[in-house]
XYZ file of C-alpha atoms in Angstrom:
764
model
C 24.295 152.168 120.628
C 25.481 154.859 123.033
C 24.495 152.599 125.921
C 26.691 149.830 124.502
C 29.643 152.205 124.239
C 29.191 153.309 127.833
C 29.072 149.700 128.992
C 32.295 148.909 127.166
C 33.991 152.007 128.590
C 32.906 151.163 132.121
C 34.085 147.596 131.634
C 37.562 148.767 130.690
C 37.683 151.091 133.684
C 36.584 148.278 135.984
C 39.319 145.948 134.602
C 41.962 148.600 135.192
C 40.698 149.228 138.721
C 40.677 145.483 139.441
C 44.200 145.153 138.152
C 45.359 148.009 140.369
C 43.550 146.537 143.351
C 45.075 143.094 142.671
C 48.525 144.600 142.500
C 47.920 146.516 145.712
C 46.518 143.425 147.422
C 49.529 141.309 146.353
C 51.894 144.011 147.541
C 49.961 144.358 150.836
C 49.350 140.722 151.713
C 52.302 139.105 149.888
C 55.535 141.029 150.436
C 58.276 140.579 147.796
C 60.295 138.211 149.942
C 57.306 135.946 150.435
C 56.514 136.007 146.735
C 60.145 135.227 145.982
C 60.288 132.343 148.429
C 56.994 130.907 147.219
C 58.110 131.063 143.579
C 61.510 129.505 144.264
C 59.909 126.732 146.280
C 57.554 125.813 143.460
C 60.243 126.084 140.742
C 62.726 124.013 142.755
C 60.040 121.417 143.377
C 59.220 121.140 139.689
C 62.876 120.956 138.566
C 63.937 118.726 141.475
C 67.042 120.792 142.133
C 67.853 123.986 144.028
C 67.016 127.279 142.301
C 68.044 130.721 143.515
C 67.060 134.225 142.420
C 68.509 137.441 143.763
C 65.332 139.506 143.268
C 61.813 138.999 141.916
C 59.495 141.812 140.917
C 56.003 141.791 139.449
C 53.860 144.287 137.618
C 50.337 144.429 136.197
C 50.609 147.447 133.994
C 49.977 146.335 130.402
C 49.752 142.722 131.520
C 51.174 140.397 134.109
C 54.890 141.099 134.323
C 57.536 139.066 136.099
C 61.198 140.013 136.370
C 63.780 137.700 137.907
C 67.364 138.811 138.423
C 70.414 136.739 139.317
C 68.920 133.357 138.369
C 70.850 130.183 139.253
C 69.827 126.551 138.742
C 72.223 124.015 140.235
C 73.272 120.637 138.857
C 72.101 117.296 140.232
C 74.242 115.440 142.731
C 77.473 113.788 141.549
C 78.151 116.514 138.973
C 81.300 118.469 139.684
C 80.158 121.735 138.146
C 77.854 123.686 140.390
C 75.404 125.354 138.005
C 73.229 124.093 135.171
C 71.961 127.573 134.275
C 72.941 131.072 135.259
C 71.435 134.300 133.882
C 71.562 137.973 134.715
C 67.784 138.357 134.375
C 64.554 136.959 132.956
C 61.801 139.403 131.988
C 58.356 137.995 131.107
C 55.221 139.948 130.155
C 51.918 138.009 129.807
C 48.628 139.452 128.542
C 45.902 139.289 131.242
C 42.735 139.043 129.155
C 43.769 135.837 127.235
C 44.565 134.190 130.581
C 40.836 134.333 131.397
C 40.227 132.223 128.272
C 43.004 129.781 129.287
C 45.313 131.154 126.602
C 48.877 132.251 127.236
C 49.813 135.207 125.092
C 53.233 136.519 125.964
C 54.233 139.957 124.844
C 57.895 139.396 125.576
C 60.415 137.003 127.059
C 63.874 138.456 127.515
C 66.680 136.290 128.875
C 69.816 138.346 129.482
C 73.315 136.800 129.489
C 72.292 133.193 130.169
C 74.993 130.546 130.607
C 73.802 126.948 130.164
C 76.097 124.085 131.060
C 74.931 120.652 129.810
C 76.928 117.521 130.520
C 76.766 113.794 129.881
C 78.934 111.565 132.063
C 80.763 108.502 130.856
C 78.143 106.271 132.519
C 75.327 107.948 130.559
C 73.901 110.212 133.285
C 73.027 113.766 132.201
C 72.334 116.990 134.067
C 69.558 118.131 131.716
C 67.026 115.361 132.460
C 64.078 116.765 134.441
C 61.790 113.759 133.996
C 61.953 112.881 137.711
C 60.188 116.113 138.542
C 56.846 114.661 137.394
C 56.846 112.253 140.332
C 56.924 115.133 142.788
C 53.393 116.283 141.927
C 50.660 115.074 144.313
C 48.999 111.850 143.216
C 45.474 113.357 143.150
C 46.681 116.091 140.803
C 48.455 113.681 138.477
C 45.371 111.449 138.328
C 43.114 114.406 137.596
C 45.182 115.723 134.706
C 44.172 114.326 131.285
C 46.919 112.881 129.071
C 46.835 115.828 126.681
C 46.988 118.504 129.380
C 50.625 119.289 128.706
C 49.989 119.397 124.955
C 46.923 121.620 125.462
C 48.953 124.015 127.579
C 51.518 124.342 124.859
C 48.740 124.678 122.290
C 47.500 127.804 124.025
C 50.948 129.436 124.143
C 52.037 132.270 121.833
C 54.537 135.077 122.200
C 55.380 138.156 120.214
C 58.989 138.483 121.163
C 61.393 136.030 122.759
C 64.892 137.382 123.087
C 68.147 135.933 124.320
C 70.928 138.460 124.759
C 74.610 137.548 124.747
C 74.028 133.951 125.799
C 76.519 131.156 126.238
C 76.077 127.400 125.891
C 78.496 124.611 126.848
C 77.986 120.890 126.209
C 80.416 118.189 127.363
C 80.011 114.478 126.577
C 82.532 112.375 128.524
C 81.346 109.190 126.800
C 82.421 110.533 123.384
C 85.202 112.864 124.596
C 83.335 115.734 122.928
C 82.874 119.384 123.829
C 80.705 122.003 122.100
C 80.627 125.618 123.176
C 78.816 128.647 121.795
C 79.409 132.227 122.912
C 77.707 135.464 121.969
C 74.281 133.879 121.358
C 71.616 136.386 120.297
C 68.092 135.134 119.569
C 65.088 137.126 118.463
C 61.931 135.127 117.786
C 58.152 135.072 117.915
C 55.503 132.342 118.024
C 52.183 132.903 116.228
C 49.082 130.689 116.097
C 47.153 131.354 112.877
C 44.654 128.614 113.742
C 43.888 126.184 116.543
C 46.755 123.843 117.374
C 48.891 125.350 114.579
C 51.952 127.469 115.356
C 54.407 129.513 113.304
C 57.763 130.118 114.995
C 60.056 132.633 113.282
C 63.045 134.755 114.073
C 66.802 135.044 113.774
C 69.803 133.582 115.585
C 73.415 134.718 115.777
C 76.372 132.972 117.391
C 79.620 134.899 117.523
C 81.839 131.898 118.230
C 81.041 128.188 117.925
C 83.742 125.699 118.950
C 83.678 121.925 118.534
C 86.269 119.574 120.100
C 86.322 115.799 119.889
C 88.817 112.986 120.437
C 91.689 115.325 121.209
C 91.100 117.461 118.131
C 88.834 120.313 117.153
C 87.423 122.602 114.499
C 88.443 126.210 114.093
C 85.983 128.682 115.626
C 82.876 129.289 113.514
C 80.577 132.299 113.304
C 76.933 131.385 112.658
C 73.891 133.449 111.751
C 70.505 132.438 110.339
C 66.847 133.266 109.941
C 64.229 130.645 110.701
C 60.569 130.116 109.993
C 58.459 127.081 110.775
C 55.051 125.510 111.052
C 53.973 123.104 113.794
C 50.591 121.365 113.511
C 49.837 119.643 116.799
C 46.602 118.174 115.462
C 48.419 116.311 112.707
C 51.612 115.956 114.718
C 53.799 117.439 111.997
C 56.473 120.142 111.898
C 58.418 121.952 109.190
C 61.390 124.251 109.889
C 63.118 126.432 107.300
C 66.548 127.879 108.040
C 67.306 130.543 105.462
C 70.406 132.625 104.848
C 72.440 130.397 107.121
C 75.929 131.875 107.239
C 78.682 129.662 108.657
C 81.704 131.925 108.518
C 81.392 133.128 104.895
C 79.524 130.064 103.601
C 75.846 130.426 102.722
C 73.357 127.582 103.309
C 69.606 127.092 103.169
C 68.152 124.236 105.205
C 64.644 122.803 105.376
C 63.687 120.152 107.966
C 60.454 118.182 108.081
C 59.185 115.983 110.920
C 56.085 113.988 109.900
C 55.473 112.533 113.402
C 56.235 114.738 116.404
C 55.105 112.111 118.883
C 57.594 109.390 117.876
C 60.183 111.429 115.964
C 60.796 108.265 113.930
C 61.035 110.125 110.635
C 63.044 113.214 109.762
C 63.560 114.717 106.311
C 66.023 117.478 105.502
C 67.162 119.406 102.441
C 70.338 121.482 102.369
C 71.381 123.836 99.611
C 74.527 125.906 99.583
C 75.703 128.882 97.606
C 79.178 128.967 96.130
C 81.484 128.180 99.011
C 85.243 128.642 98.861
C 87.349 125.522 99.271
C 89.618 127.423 101.637
C 86.585 128.227 103.793
C 85.413 124.621 103.800
C 88.805 123.499 105.097
C 88.010 125.426 108.258
C 85.457 122.702 109.050
C 88.217 120.065 109.161
C 89.529 118.903 112.538
C 92.885 120.329 113.556
C 94.699 117.002 113.188
C 93.430 116.706 109.600
C 94.523 120.261 108.844
C 98.058 119.320 109.821
C 98.085 116.909 106.881
C 97.442 119.872 104.579
C 100.054 122.148 106.138
C 102.060 123.853 103.421
C 99.355 123.352 100.797
C 96.929 125.848 99.331
C 93.533 124.837 97.913
C 91.594 127.344 95.847
C 88.226 127.143 94.124
C 84.507 127.090 94.869
C 81.855 124.424 95.409
C 78.057 124.445 95.712
C 75.941 121.524 96.936
C 72.389 120.219 97.193
C 71.771 117.508 99.778
C 68.642 115.559 100.721
C 68.537 113.489 103.944
C 65.870 111.012 105.033
C 65.983 109.284 108.420
C 63.770 106.364 109.451
C 64.389 105.209 113.015
C 62.146 102.136 112.615
C 64.565 100.284 110.337
C 68.222 99.379 110.525
C 70.507 101.686 108.569
C 67.594 104.081 108.250
C 69.716 107.053 107.190
C 69.437 107.749 103.460
C 70.941 110.679 101.612
C 71.553 111.853 98.082
C 72.840 115.031 96.556
C 74.822 116.871 93.947
C 77.814 119.212 93.961
C 79.378 121.565 91.441
C 83.066 122.488 91.553
C 84.884 125.308 89.809
C 88.474 126.551 89.499
C 89.846 123.996 91.951
C 93.632 124.258 92.259
C 96.047 122.681 94.728
C 99.541 124.054 95.197
C 102.377 123.526 97.622
C 105.909 122.231 98.001
C 104.750 118.609 97.836
C 102.753 119.033 94.600
C 105.079 118.173 91.687
C 102.782 119.591 89.017
C 100.187 122.318 88.895
C 96.774 120.684 88.623
C 93.443 122.420 88.167
C 89.825 121.296 87.932
C 88.159 124.147 86.118
C 84.716 122.554 86.021
C 83.430 119.382 87.681
C 80.248 117.903 89.075
C 79.481 115.191 91.591
C 76.418 113.149 92.481
C 76.169 110.906 95.509
C 73.863 108.840 97.656
C 74.230 105.938 100.070
C 77.167 103.773 98.948
C 77.549 105.731 95.714
C 79.714 108.611 94.548
C 80.371 109.825 91.029
C 82.758 112.662 90.223
C 82.813 113.929 86.655
C 85.658 116.253 85.683
C 84.350 118.218 82.731
C 87.411 120.388 82.249
C 90.770 120.083 83.945
C 94.413 120.920 83.328
C 97.775 119.543 84.433
C 100.504 122.090 83.756
C 98.253 123.655 81.065
C 97.685 120.183 79.553
C 93.912 119.572 79.263
C 92.196 116.479 80.623
C 88.746 115.229 81.553
C 87.483 112.141 83.295
C 85.203 110.532 85.816
C 85.411 108.463 88.987
C 82.551 106.303 90.277
C 82.752 104.571 93.675
C 80.113 102.118 94.934
C 79.903 100.139 98.174
C 81.785 102.243 100.705
C 82.370 99.291 103.056
C 84.283 97.557 100.277
C 84.684 100.262 97.618
C 84.421 99.317 93.968
C 85.756 101.961 91.609
C 85.434 102.780 87.943
C 87.488 105.652 86.610
C 88.290 107.078 83.217
C 90.871 109.684 82.263
C 91.223 111.345 78.849
C 93.737 114.009 77.981
C 96.780 115.226 76.132
C 100.115 116.687 77.130
C 102.953 118.648 75.634
C 106.105 116.896 76.801
C 107.930 120.195 77.113
C 105.985 120.751 80.356
C 107.903 117.817 81.864
C 111.192 119.667 81.446
C 110.888 121.052 84.965
C 111.465 117.553 86.364
C 114.813 117.175 84.571
C 118.143 118.343 86.058
C 118.807 121.904 84.975
C 122.557 121.285 85.043
C 122.180 119.008 82.002
C 120.550 121.768 79.897
C 117.748 119.429 78.823
C 115.629 120.015 75.732
C 112.440 117.948 75.515
C 109.747 118.095 72.849
C 106.809 115.946 71.772
C 103.163 115.290 72.524
C 101.198 112.576 74.309
C 97.541 111.537 74.157
C 95.941 109.112 76.605
C 92.586 107.463 77.214
C 92.771 105.159 80.258
C 90.096 103.342 82.265
C 90.259 101.235 85.428
C 87.687 99.095 87.185
C 87.862 96.985 90.341
C 88.184 96.890 94.109
C 89.828 100.044 95.408
C 91.572 98.230 98.275
C 93.203 95.787 95.865
C 94.715 97.898 93.069
C 96.742 94.947 91.798
C 93.475 93.203 90.881
C 91.941 96.171 89.077
C 91.299 95.845 85.346
C 92.932 98.578 83.270
C 92.321 99.390 79.621
C 93.058 102.210 77.225
C 95.644 103.736 74.939
C 98.717 105.937 75.252
C 100.332 107.517 72.203
C 103.580 109.518 72.102
C 104.502 111.424 68.942
C 107.372 113.562 67.649
C 109.408 113.241 70.816
C 113.019 114.388 71.081
C 115.491 114.832 73.918
C 118.866 116.479 74.209
C 121.125 116.891 77.239
C 124.784 117.538 77.874
C 125.154 114.176 79.612
C 123.886 112.198 76.630
C 126.610 110.874 74.301
C 124.142 111.403 71.459
C 120.929 113.364 71.139
C 117.697 111.431 70.913
C 116.369 113.019 67.745
C 113.079 111.113 67.666
C 111.068 108.828 69.871
C 107.492 107.701 69.425
C 105.331 104.872 70.679
C 101.795 103.509 70.857
C 100.692 101.510 73.895
C 97.429 99.570 74.110
C 96.424 98.602 77.641
C 94.241 95.550 78.312
C 93.253 93.942 81.617
C 95.854 91.182 81.189
C 98.550 92.803 79.054
C 100.143 95.913 77.597
C 100.817 95.907 73.866
C 103.754 97.987 72.662
C 103.258 99.044 69.067
C 106.056 100.761 67.213
C 108.278 101.987 70.053
C 110.882 103.769 67.933
C 113.985 105.683 69.002
C 116.346 107.420 66.583
C 119.730 108.742 67.745
C 122.356 110.518 65.664
C 124.068 107.251 64.646
C 121.609 104.601 65.833
C 117.993 103.524 65.763
C 116.021 100.975 67.764
C 112.469 99.717 67.216
C 110.615 97.575 69.752
C 107.270 95.810 69.455
C 105.804 93.282 71.838
C 103.346 92.340 74.541
C 103.873 92.507 78.291
C 101.564 90.318 80.361
C 100.495 90.999 83.977
C 102.666 94.127 84.208
C 100.261 96.415 86.072
C 99.272 93.858 88.754
C 102.980 93.371 89.461
C 103.686 97.106 89.716
C 100.599 97.863 91.853
C 100.889 94.964 94.298
C 101.937 95.769 97.848
C 104.669 93.973 99.739
C 102.242 91.470 101.305
C 100.812 90.202 98.024
C 102.311 87.271 96.174
C 102.076 88.221 92.514
C 103.745 86.376 89.658
C 106.317 88.471 87.785
C 105.270 89.817 84.386
C 106.246 88.139 81.139
C 106.620 89.424 77.610
C 107.184 88.559 73.984
C 108.934 91.027 71.741
C 110.877 91.817 68.598
C 113.878 94.158 68.608
C 114.889 95.618 65.254
C 117.632 98.073 64.307
C 119.065 99.245 61.023
C 122.143 100.573 62.788
C 123.099 100.280 66.430
C 126.341 102.036 67.373
C 127.149 100.903 70.891
C 130.409 102.876 70.867
C 128.525 106.143 70.382
C 125.686 105.419 72.790
C 127.839 103.989 75.604
C 131.501 104.168 76.632
C 133.673 101.421 75.189
C 133.723 98.350 77.371
C 137.047 97.137 75.920
C 139.624 99.814 75.030
C 141.445 99.229 71.772
C 144.441 100.615 70.034
C 144.900 104.315 70.634
C 142.286 104.447 73.398
C 143.681 104.841 76.862
C 141.546 103.941 79.835
C 141.888 107.492 81.152
C 140.059 108.776 78.066
C 136.875 106.870 78.900
C 134.240 108.743 80.855
C 133.059 105.955 83.112
C 130.678 108.412 84.771
C 128.377 107.931 81.803
C 127.984 104.246 82.601
C 124.863 104.316 84.761
C 123.767 101.080 86.451
C 120.191 100.252 85.491
C 117.552 98.456 87.508
C 116.291 95.300 85.847
C 112.891 94.255 87.281
C 111.859 90.674 87.766
C 110.379 89.690 84.425
C 110.230 86.665 82.142
C 110.236 87.060 78.410
C 111.271 85.799 75.028
C 111.923 87.590 71.783
C 114.089 87.918 68.733
C 116.576 90.554 67.703
C 117.425 91.610 64.157
C 120.166 94.137 63.540
C 121.359 95.153 60.107
C 124.521 96.709 61.523
C 126.010 96.617 65.021
C 129.133 98.549 65.943
C 130.771 97.483 69.159
C 134.256 98.351 70.318
C 135.180 99.517 66.838
C 134.070 96.265 65.214
C 131.273 96.275 62.661
C 128.895 93.326 62.731
C 126.246 92.959 60.046
C 123.104 90.937 59.423
C 122.746 89.812 63.043
C 119.929 87.582 64.252
C 119.502 86.309 67.776
C 117.062 84.763 70.222
C 116.670 86.721 73.469
C 115.344 85.210 76.693
C 114.754 87.115 79.940
C 114.475 85.077 83.113
C 114.221 86.923 86.365
C 117.074 89.397 86.240
C 119.060 87.448 83.702
C 119.216 88.216 79.969
C 120.207 85.248 77.805
C 121.095 85.735 74.133
C 121.377 82.530 72.119
C 121.867 81.467 68.518
C 123.533 84.727 67.583
C 124.502 84.699 63.897
C 126.157 87.538 61.999
C 128.955 88.733 59.764
C 132.224 90.291 60.921
C 135.592 90.966 59.211
C 134.380 89.326 55.969
C 133.578 86.194 57.929
C 130.755 84.700 59.935
C 130.348 84.647 63.700
C 127.899 82.899 65.991
C 127.599 82.322 69.703
C 125.698 82.726 72.939
C 125.925 85.145 75.850
C 124.157 86.113 79.038
C 124.068 88.985 81.522
C 123.068 88.332 85.129
C 121.803 91.337 87.141
C 121.016 89.366 90.308
C 123.612 91.519 92.028
C 122.723 94.976 90.676
C 126.035 96.421 91.901
C 128.149 93.852 90.073
C 126.496 92.225 87.032
C 128.203 89.190 85.503
C 128.620 88.263 81.831
C 129.084 84.830 80.230
C 129.440 83.738 76.633
C 130.879 81.493 73.960
C 131.571 82.165 70.294
C 132.643 80.674 66.989
C 134.123 82.622 64.074
C 134.753 81.438 60.517
C 136.996 83.028 57.865
C 137.788 86.096 59.921
C 140.331 88.412 58.300
C 143.208 88.292 60.789
C 144.714 91.686 60.008
C 141.392 93.459 60.667
C 141.214 91.804 64.065
C 144.853 92.611 64.937
C 144.566 96.243 63.908
C 141.647 96.685 66.320
C 143.011 94.835 69.324
C 146.843 94.766 69.126
C 149.948 96.422 67.704
C 150.531 93.542 65.279
C 148.281 95.007 62.643
C 149.803 95.204 59.152
C 152.074 92.206 59.695
C 149.839 89.131 59.724
C 147.249 88.485 57.034
C 144.977 85.554 56.319
C 141.758 83.834 57.343
C 141.177 82.499 60.816
C 138.692 80.207 62.498
C 138.236 80.872 66.204
C 136.317 79.322 69.095
C 136.234 80.429 72.690
C 134.342 81.400 75.795
C 134.502 84.302 78.236
C 133.400 85.487 81.670
C 133.618 88.914 83.318
C 131.749 91.218 85.729
C 131.227 94.849 86.691
C 129.704 98.076 85.432
C 132.768 100.174 84.616
C 135.540 99.577 82.099
C 138.370 98.862 84.532
C 136.668 96.120 86.571
C 135.314 94.553 83.366
C 138.842 94.345 81.861
C 140.486 93.225 85.068
C 137.953 90.440 85.626
C 137.769 89.311 81.971
C 138.609 85.614 81.659
C 138.608 84.337 78.062
C 140.036 81.206 76.475
C 139.884 79.755 72.983
C 141.635 78.349 69.959
C 142.482 79.789 66.577
C 143.772 78.275 63.354
C 144.819 80.205 60.277
C 144.758 79.545 56.560
C 146.346 81.464 53.706
C 148.449 83.244 56.302
C 151.099 85.743 55.234
C 153.717 87.403 57.406
C 154.598 90.854 56.095
C 157.474 93.022 57.308
C 157.900 90.898 60.410
C 160.505 92.843 62.429
C 161.706 89.815 64.356
C 162.512 87.952 61.108
C 164.239 90.979 59.613
C 166.375 91.433 62.691
C 167.300 87.755 62.654
C 168.292 87.882 58.961
C 170.298 91.068 59.384
C 172.193 89.753 62.359
C 172.985 86.402 60.740
C 173.683 88.045 57.395
C 171.303 86.056 55.195
C 168.705 87.264 52.757
C 165.452 88.413 54.439
C 161.929 88.313 52.983
C 159.398 91.210 53.168
C 156.554 88.730 52.885
C 156.391 85.101 53.832
C 153.645 82.569 53.532
C 152.952 80.606 56.671
C 151.854 77.009 56.863
C 150.259 74.980 59.664
C 149.498 78.086 61.750
C 147.417 77.408 64.917
C 147.385 78.574 68.506
C 145.467 78.572 71.746
C 144.812 81.879 73.505
C 143.379 83.204 76.688
C 142.746 86.614 78.247
C 143.566 87.274 81.875
C 144.698 90.299 83.892
C 144.159 92.641 80.960
C 146.386 90.774 78.508
C 145.782 88.471 75.507
C 148.167 85.504 75.814
C 148.986 83.009 73.016
C 150.205 79.508 73.887
C 152.778 77.800 71.595
C 151.985 79.697 68.435
C 153.610 77.431 65.782
C 154.035 78.246 62.104
C 156.405 77.418 59.226
C 158.056 80.076 57.035
C 160.866 80.240 54.507
C 163.300 81.039 57.314
C 162.313 78.017 59.331
C 159.963 76.513 61.874
C 158.784 79.020 64.495
C 157.515 78.426 68.013
C 156.414 81.623 69.819
C 154.594 82.280 73.069
C 153.689 85.544 74.763
C 151.027 88.146 75.269
C 149.649 91.446 74.046
C 148.363 93.896 76.623
C 145.248 96.024 76.180
C 147.653 98.915 76.680
C 149.547 97.867 73.494
C 152.610 96.317 75.192
C 154.229 93.072 73.884
C 155.881 90.216 75.759
C 157.026 87.320 73.532
C 159.571 84.510 73.621
C 160.170 81.524 71.338
C 162.481 79.345 69.158
C 163.170 79.048 65.448
C 164.541 76.020 63.620
C 166.231 77.465 60.540
C 165.564 75.860 57.192
C 168.315 73.951 55.326
C 168.747 76.810 52.849
C 169.234 79.416 55.539
C 171.491 77.059 57.499
C 173.675 76.481 54.399
C 174.038 80.212 53.912
C 175.058 80.623 57.500
C 177.579 77.746 57.349
C 179.186 79.103 54.177
C 179.670 82.467 55.797
C 182.858 83.313 57.532
C 182.590 84.237 61.116
C 179.481 82.176 61.856
C 180.191 82.208 65.529
C 180.616 85.992 65.393
C 177.187 86.293 63.809
C 175.578 84.280 66.547
C 177.472 86.324 69.061
C 176.052 89.488 67.546
C 172.540 87.978 67.701
C 172.825 87.311 71.399
C 173.869 90.899 71.969
């Protein structure tokens, strides 16, 4: 046993002596400059490009050591940049004893301040292709080497510590207009071989600044750090690499990569998991030109993801991926966001040509909602989305003018779905329900407060059903029910699409509709001067292209001080023209019927047309409202006529009003007629406070703001009258006419003395 120990001790001594002698022999017979030149010649020959080193030193203490300082490897010809690699120093320490067994065990590899410049030209040539160097080896050597020599050499390589200090890497691709640069690279790694042809690389990597530029844009600088651990089995040709605690800025990732065939690299599998990453941090990964689109906006919240990637190079479209994501407290704010929207909790799942986002809990201005969006076929996206929620209408107050002191109340519930091709929203199929309850609205600009509004809408792919749209003002109420066909396709179509206008059927019902209270009077009456009318409240409305037909039923309609009752009408909408036909109702104890239309083809100057018939209208009621003759003429009248006018405001409507018609009277009585009294007083015959009129008829027309009567003929006790003139909307009178005195009145005049004096007084 002692003999064995002595032999081992002497063996160690002999190895040390041999190492010292080898070092001395190399130093004696191979000076440093010759060693340096020999090494550079061989390295340059292998790399097929010039290599320079400022100094080379070797050592044998503790193993074979090699230190190179001032390393430079130049680029191939036709590359503008001079150097492919530059480093301050390379320090390598190899164990001697394993070399005897054809194993390379490296104690350390330290590369200090390397700068690597890789480039791909527009024509595809690169400066990092060293494949041509193989052809430089002598033919007899290349023939003698077995095919797996290179693999066997790698298989015998291990190292305890490989370090890169403060490195820098630059990659430029002219064909893609791309540049990647990394500065402050620190690598610490080791390579172990637990069994033959099996290797375990591990270590850590840090990059202070990573920059990516492409197509004139770029990504904000990134800081990267990670730990890695892997397993490479050269016998099976497989490799697995785990990147743990990957920090990209403040975002944490874990990545696992598997390569089932190292020889072909046809298959690659990867799994990526992230911790909770801030949305603000993720925006740092966006290119600069995309960030400009988000300027002025703030996005808060967190997201975590799990992603699986499979790549098969042997088939077309061999990239497959699927994953999931969880979102929390997502909020977007900024000057261009009209409402505050939040996604408090949401999840997403995705794979090739498929994405589903499910919003579990969201809020719009504190109004809760939930929903989902599913997109399939990214080349031609098909979408299905659903949105469910409720809203307090008071939150919409912020969109109303503050100067009007608005007060808005009510609630809304909605459940809406849509399905179809995302690029053609006009062809998407919508369905769902919208319900509005207990709504009210007040504002200083409203003539009357809207005390109640409510409605139920049912949405179908081809129509929208309006159920019980009810509005109640202080003096009026309106209820609307109907169906609108093809409304959404019309509203969602772009300017290039030819879409038929929507159509509708409806029923309009009102117990009381007071136009005078809801809108300014269109025709001023007695005691109402045009200066008293606030024409600023008459707001032109936009009438969309739409076809429709419906009926209207109004128990009471008040317009321009006139009360109409029991009104029924047919309403037709054609384009931007509203046509009201077969109007029947009661007015002034009589009946009225007619037709009218409003044409909004010129939205700045709408035109109105109509015709009417009235039966048994009480004349005095009519005169009181529209002239100063009220209280003087009583009886029943039948009237027919037609009218035409245009404009939005009162003045242009009156000035352009053109109306003509005929009227005949029955049971007419003339009471306290001043013209008759003045005639009797002047001619000194007995006057009558009330006279019955016979055969009373006239034609009339309205023009230039005046109502003119043509040849108004009637017979009274005084005589036969023939009057003509006009009544202005301002209350002024302009009349002229003749009277053929009756025989009785004539006899009284003839029997009077001074007849000529009486006539003379009349003319005065």
